[in-house]
Short mmCIF file of C-alpha atoms in Angstrom, two decimals:
data_model
loop_
_atom_site.label_atom_id
_atom_site.label_comp_id
_atom_site.label_asym_id
_atom_site.label_seq_id
_atom_site.Cartn_x
_atom_site.Cartn_y
_atom_site.Cartn_z
CA MET A 79 11.82 -29.40 -11.61
CA PRO A 80 12.61 -32.22 -11.29
CA TYR A 81 10.73 -33.87 -14.15
CA THR A 82 11.78 -37.44 -13.40
CA ALA A 83 12.17 -39.40 -10.18
CA SER A 84 15.96 -39.29 -10.27
CA ASN A 85 18.64 -37.13 -8.70
CA PHE A 86 19.88 -33.98 -10.41
CA GLN A 87 22.64 -35.73 -12.38
CA GLY A 88 20.35 -38.57 -13.41
CA TYR A 89 22.63 -41.25 -11.98
CA LEU A 90 20.15 -42.71 -9.48
CA ALA A 91 16.53 -43.29 -10.41
CA CYS A 92 13.59 -44.31 -8.24
CA ASP A 93 11.26 -47.19 -9.04
CA PRO A 94 9.18 -46.30 -12.15
CA ALA A 95 5.99 -46.68 -10.09
CA VAL A 96 6.95 -43.77 -7.81
CA LYS A 97 4.93 -40.66 -8.63
CA ILE A 98 5.92 -37.00 -8.71
CA GLY A 99 3.42 -34.55 -7.20
CA ARG A 100 3.51 -30.91 -8.30
CA PRO A 101 0.87 -29.12 -6.20
CA THR A 102 -0.22 -25.64 -7.21
CA SER A 103 -1.54 -24.71 -3.76
CA ILE A 104 -1.19 -25.65 -0.10
CA ASP A 105 -4.58 -27.39 -0.25
CA GLU A 106 -3.36 -29.57 -3.12
CA LEU A 107 -0.15 -30.32 -1.23
CA LEU A 108 -2.08 -31.49 1.84
CA ALA A 109 -4.44 -33.58 -0.32
CA LEU A 110 -1.48 -35.34 -1.99
CA ILE A 111 0.00 -36.18 1.39
CA ARG A 112 -3.29 -37.59 2.67
CA SER A 113 -3.75 -39.77 -0.43
CA HIS A 114 -0.33 -41.49 -0.40
CA ALA A 115 1.25 -43.73 2.20
CA ARG A 116 4.80 -42.51 1.63
CA VAL A 117 5.57 -38.91 0.68
CA MET A 118 8.68 -36.77 0.81
CA GLY A 119 9.74 -33.36 -0.40
CA VAL A 120 12.56 -33.46 -2.94
CA GLY A 121 13.30 -29.79 -3.71
CA VAL A 122 14.94 -29.70 -7.13
CA GLY A 123 16.12 -33.30 -6.77
CA HIS A 124 19.82 -32.77 -6.11
CA SER A 125 20.26 -35.45 -3.42
CA TRP A 126 23.18 -37.81 -4.00
CA GLY A 127 21.88 -40.98 -2.38
CA GLN A 128 18.99 -43.08 -3.67
CA GLN A 129 17.75 -43.78 -0.14
CA GLN A 130 17.74 -40.06 0.61
CA PHE A 131 15.95 -39.15 -2.60
CA CYS A 132 13.27 -41.81 -3.16
CA ALA A 133 10.06 -41.72 -1.11
CA GLY A 134 9.56 -45.46 -1.61
CA ASP A 135 9.50 -48.18 -4.23
CA GLY A 136 5.87 -48.47 -5.33
CA ALA A 137 2.73 -46.65 -6.44
CA ASP A 138 1.94 -45.60 -2.87
CA ALA A 139 5.06 -43.39 -2.84
CA MET A 140 5.22 -39.80 -4.06
CA GLN A 141 7.98 -37.24 -4.50
CA VAL A 142 6.62 -33.72 -3.88
CA VAL A 143 8.05 -30.73 -5.76
CA LEU A 144 7.03 -27.19 -4.78
CA THR A 145 8.63 -25.31 -7.68
CA GLY A 146 5.33 -25.51 -9.58
CA MET A 147 3.38 -23.46 -7.05
CA PRO A 148 2.32 -20.09 -8.47
CA ALA A 149 4.20 -18.25 -5.72
CA ALA A 150 7.41 -20.13 -6.49
CA ARG A 151 7.00 -19.56 -10.24
CA LEU A 152 6.52 -15.86 -9.56
CA ALA A 153 9.83 -15.72 -7.74
CA ASN A 154 11.74 -17.89 -10.17
CA ALA A 155 10.51 -16.15 -13.33
CA ALA A 156 9.26 -12.66 -12.58
CA ALA A 157 10.89 -11.39 -9.40
CA ALA A 158 12.90 -8.84 -11.38
CA ALA A 159 9.76 -6.75 -11.87
CA PHE A 160 9.65 -6.11 -8.10
CA TRP A 161 13.33 -5.87 -7.21
CA ASP A 162 13.31 -2.08 -6.98
CA LYS A 163 9.96 -1.71 -5.23
CA PRO A 164 9.25 -1.52 -1.49
CA ASN A 165 7.76 -4.58 0.15
CA ALA A 166 4.24 -3.14 0.19
CA ALA A 167 4.24 -2.82 -3.61
CA VAL A 168 4.68 -6.50 -4.43
CA PRO A 169 1.63 -8.73 -5.15
CA ALA A 170 -0.21 -10.28 -2.22
CA ASP A 171 0.97 -13.78 -3.22
CA PHE A 172 4.62 -12.79 -3.69
CA PRO A 173 6.68 -15.61 -2.12
CA VAL A 174 9.16 -13.40 -0.25
CA ARG A 175 8.12 -11.05 2.55
CA VAL A 176 10.84 -8.91 4.09
CA ASP A 177 10.52 -7.40 7.56
CA ALA A 178 13.43 -4.96 7.45
CA ALA A 179 12.88 -3.73 11.00
CA ALA A 180 13.12 -7.26 12.44
CA LEU A 181 15.75 -8.39 9.91
CA VAL A 182 13.78 -11.48 8.89
CA ALA A 183 12.16 -12.72 5.68
CA ALA A 184 9.36 -15.24 5.18
CA VAL A 185 10.05 -17.31 2.04
CA LYS A 186 8.00 -20.02 0.34
CA GLY A 187 9.72 -23.40 0.28
CA GLY A 188 9.75 -23.73 -3.52
CA VAL A 189 11.79 -20.55 -4.11
CA GLN A 190 15.36 -21.21 -5.22
CA THR A 191 18.15 -19.81 -3.08
CA ARG A 192 19.76 -17.91 -5.96
CA MET A 193 16.50 -16.04 -6.64
CA LEU A 194 16.12 -15.12 -2.99
CA LEU A 195 19.69 -13.81 -2.81
CA ASP A 196 19.16 -11.69 -5.94
CA TYR A 197 15.88 -10.34 -4.60
CA LEU A 198 17.36 -9.46 -1.21
CA ALA A 199 20.39 -7.76 -2.78
CA ASN A 200 18.04 -5.43 -4.63
CA TYR A 201 15.73 -4.82 -1.65
CA LYS A 202 17.22 -1.52 -0.51
CA THR A 203 16.22 0.54 2.50
CA ALA A 204 17.71 3.52 4.32
CA ALA A 205 19.21 1.12 6.86
CA ALA A 206 20.60 -1.13 4.12
CA PRO A 207 21.36 0.91 0.98
CA LYS A 208 23.19 -2.08 -0.51
CA GLY A 209 20.24 -4.39 0.12
CA TYR A 210 20.21 -7.51 2.28
CA THR A 211 21.63 -11.00 2.27
CA LEU A 212 21.56 -14.23 4.30
CA PRO A 213 24.26 -14.53 6.98
CA ILE A 214 24.77 -18.16 5.88
CA PHE A 215 23.90 -19.81 2.57
CA PRO A 216 25.03 -22.98 0.78
CA TRP A 217 27.59 -23.25 -1.97
CA TYR A 218 24.98 -24.77 -4.28
CA ILE A 219 22.40 -22.00 -4.61
CA GLY A 220 20.22 -23.84 -7.11
CA GLN A 221 18.49 -25.52 -4.16
CA THR A 222 14.99 -24.57 -3.13
CA LEU A 223 14.77 -22.93 0.29
CA GLY A 224 12.79 -25.88 1.59
CA GLY A 225 15.41 -28.32 0.32
CA ALA A 226 18.31 -26.24 1.62
CA VAL A 227 16.80 -26.02 5.10
CA ALA A 228 15.96 -29.75 5.17
CA THR A 229 19.58 -30.62 4.40
CA GLY A 230 21.15 -28.40 7.06
CA SER A 231 22.40 -25.75 4.65
CA HIS A 232 21.17 -22.65 6.50
CA GLY A 233 21.98 -23.41 10.12
CA SER A 234 21.24 -20.55 12.50
CA ASP A 235 19.60 -18.45 9.75
CA VAL A 236 16.29 -20.27 10.28
CA THR A 237 13.89 -19.02 12.96
CA GLU A 238 10.61 -20.72 11.96
CA VAL A 239 9.46 -23.53 9.69
CA GLU A 240 5.98 -24.15 8.28
CA VAL A 241 5.75 -27.82 7.33
CA ALA A 242 3.10 -30.13 5.87
CA VAL A 243 3.24 -33.32 7.93
CA ALA A 244 2.17 -36.95 7.43
CA ASN A 245 -1.46 -36.54 8.51
CA GLY A 246 -2.04 -33.90 5.84
CA THR A 247 -1.99 -30.85 8.11
CA LEU A 248 0.19 -27.76 8.24
CA ILE A 249 2.11 -26.97 11.41
CA THR A 250 4.48 -24.15 12.41
CA VAL A 251 7.62 -25.11 14.32
CA MET A 252 9.87 -22.66 16.17
CA ALA A 253 13.01 -23.46 18.10
CA PRO A 254 11.96 -21.97 21.47
CA SER A 255 8.70 -23.93 21.64
CA ASN A 256 9.75 -27.23 20.06
CA THR A 257 13.52 -27.47 20.01
CA HIS A 258 13.79 -31.20 19.30
CA LEU A 259 11.48 -31.20 16.27
CA PHE A 260 12.94 -27.93 14.99
CA LYS A 261 16.46 -29.39 14.99
CA ALA A 262 15.24 -32.61 13.39
CA LEU A 263 13.57 -30.70 10.54
CA MET A 264 16.90 -29.00 9.77
CA VAL A 265 18.36 -32.37 8.71
CA SER A 266 15.20 -34.25 7.73
CA VAL A 267 15.98 -34.54 3.97
CA GLY A 268 12.22 -34.31 3.33
CA ARG A 269 11.34 -37.33 5.50
CA LEU A 270 9.54 -35.56 8.36
CA GLY A 271 7.37 -33.37 6.16
CA VAL A 272 7.34 -30.99 3.21
CA ILE A 273 8.67 -27.55 4.14
CA ALA A 274 6.17 -25.03 2.77
CA GLN A 275 7.66 -21.82 4.19
CA VAL A 276 10.64 -20.72 6.25
CA LYS A 277 11.56 -17.59 8.15
CA LEU A 278 15.20 -16.60 7.84
CA ARG A 279 17.38 -14.03 9.54
CA LEU A 280 18.77 -11.30 7.31
CA ALA A 281 21.87 -9.13 7.36
CA PRO A 282 22.56 -5.84 5.56
CA ASN A 283 24.60 -6.42 2.41
CA ALA A 284 28.14 -5.08 2.40
CA PRO A 285 30.67 -4.87 -0.43
CA VAL A 286 33.55 -7.33 -0.25
CA ARG A 287 36.90 -6.61 -1.87
CA ARG A 288 38.98 -9.55 -3.04
CA THR A 289 42.63 -9.07 -3.87
CA LEU A 290 45.20 -11.40 -5.40
CA THR A 291 48.82 -11.40 -4.30
CA ARG A 292 51.36 -13.49 -6.16
CA ALA A 293 54.09 -15.00 -4.01
CA SER A 294 56.69 -17.68 -4.27
CA PHE A 295 56.19 -20.83 -2.22
CA ALA A 296 59.03 -19.81 0.12
CA ASP A 297 57.47 -16.38 0.73
CA PHE A 298 54.04 -17.92 1.28
CA ALA A 299 55.45 -20.46 3.72
CA ALA A 300 57.29 -17.71 5.57
CA GLN A 301 54.08 -15.69 5.94
#
């Protein structure tokens, strides 16, 4: 995803010459960036505006999608096999790494938010028998983590960003050491680089009870 250079409802399409790059490794991602003049990460392509979604208007422009990376596919298709196993038991290339002691998780940018939330909920420890969750997450959980972070959806959850930048290199940005760039990446909509990995704060999961009380308008207004 996405399979065409258009937003997720198909209402706005990019120029037909714009390419879509689906790297299967970090090396391929960096090579794609170096070989095109204009590149941007597009997550699952849910942006509303054409200017926000399209990398350009010609053959030198490329939309980059990370959902095709093996690590992302592993999370989006086969994470259930590892939901009930401790962190050490998952494969070396598993795209989610939980540090329960530090309450953080490193997550590949192509993993969808809904898959991460399901994985964390089933990652149970003695300190968190109900599993873990993100303190803040967006309403639309079909986003990739990279896309969600680049559109300001996770706020203070994010502690570190690994991003592929315009010269085809990979850099790590943390708020304490580079506050200005870190804040800019949080609202970059894929323009400042392709987010390859993020570190997010975690919180122990807790049950929430929702109740429904029927009341007349007068009673509600009085309350």
